[in-house]
PDB file of C-alpha atoms in Angstrom:
ATOM      1  CA  UNK T   1     -91.181 -37.083  45.452  1.00  0.00           C
ATOM      2  CA  UNK T   2     -89.887 -35.968  48.838  1.00  0.00           C
ATOM      3  CA  UNK T   3     -93.129 -37.150  50.403  1.00  0.00           C
ATOM      4  CA  UNK T   4     -92.729 -40.634  48.969  1.00  0.00           C
ATOM      5  CA  UNK T   5     -89.127 -40.754  50.134  1.00  0.00           C
ATOM      6  CA  UNK T   6     -90.170 -39.907  53.673  1.00  0.00           C
ATOM      7  CA  UNK T   7     -92.880 -42.540  53.564  1.00  0.00           C
ATOM      8  CA  UNK T   8     -90.464 -45.179  52.343  1.00  0.00           C
ATOM      9  CA  UNK T   9     -87.941 -44.228  54.986  1.00  0.00           C
ATOM     10  CA  UNK T  10     -90.584 -44.508  57.707  1.00  0.00           C
ATOM     11  CA  UNK T  11     -91.765 -47.826  56.315  1.00  0.00           C
ATOM     12  CA  UNK T  12     -88.234 -49.183  56.296  1.00  0.00           C
ATOM     13  CA  UNK T  13     -87.753 -48.019  59.889  1.00  0.00           C
ATOM     14  CA  UNK T  14     -90.903 -49.840  60.909  1.00  0.00           C
ATOM     15  CA  UNK T  15     -89.686 -53.004  59.219  1.00  0.00           C
ATOM     16  CA  UNK T  16     -89.317 -54.948  62.486  1.00  0.00           C
ATOM     17  CA  UNK T  17     -90.131 -58.633  63.112  1.00  0.00           C
ATOM     18  CA  UNK T  18     -92.438 -57.710  66.002  1.00  0.00           C
ATOM     19  CA  UNK T  19     -94.186 -55.008  63.961  1.00  0.00           C
ATOM     20  CA  UNK T  20     -94.559 -57.244  60.916  1.00  0.00           C
ATOM     21  CA  UNK T  21     -95.872 -60.096  63.061  1.00  0.00           C
ATOM     22  CA  UNK T  22     -98.411 -57.825  64.733  1.00  0.00           C
ATOM     23  CA  UNK T  23     -99.545 -56.568  61.329  1.00  0.00           C
ATOM     24  CA  UNK T  24     -99.851 -60.037  59.868  1.00  0.00           C
ATOM     25  CA  UNK T  25    -101.379 -61.636  62.984  1.00  0.00           C
ATOM     26  CA  UNK T  26    -105.000 -60.529  62.809  1.00  0.00           C
ATOM     27  CA  UNK T  27    -105.027 -60.601  58.997  1.00  0.00           C
ATOM     28  CA  UNK T  28    -103.661 -64.146  58.889  1.00  0.00           C
ATOM     29  CA  UNK T  29    -106.217 -65.423  61.386  1.00  0.00           C
TER      30      UNK T  29
END
């Protein structure tokens, strides 16, 4: 459970507009 918590925390920290846009860019095209 601690592993999942760390993963979620890292995911939330990476929840940035620039990061999300970069991740959705190539996939959307």
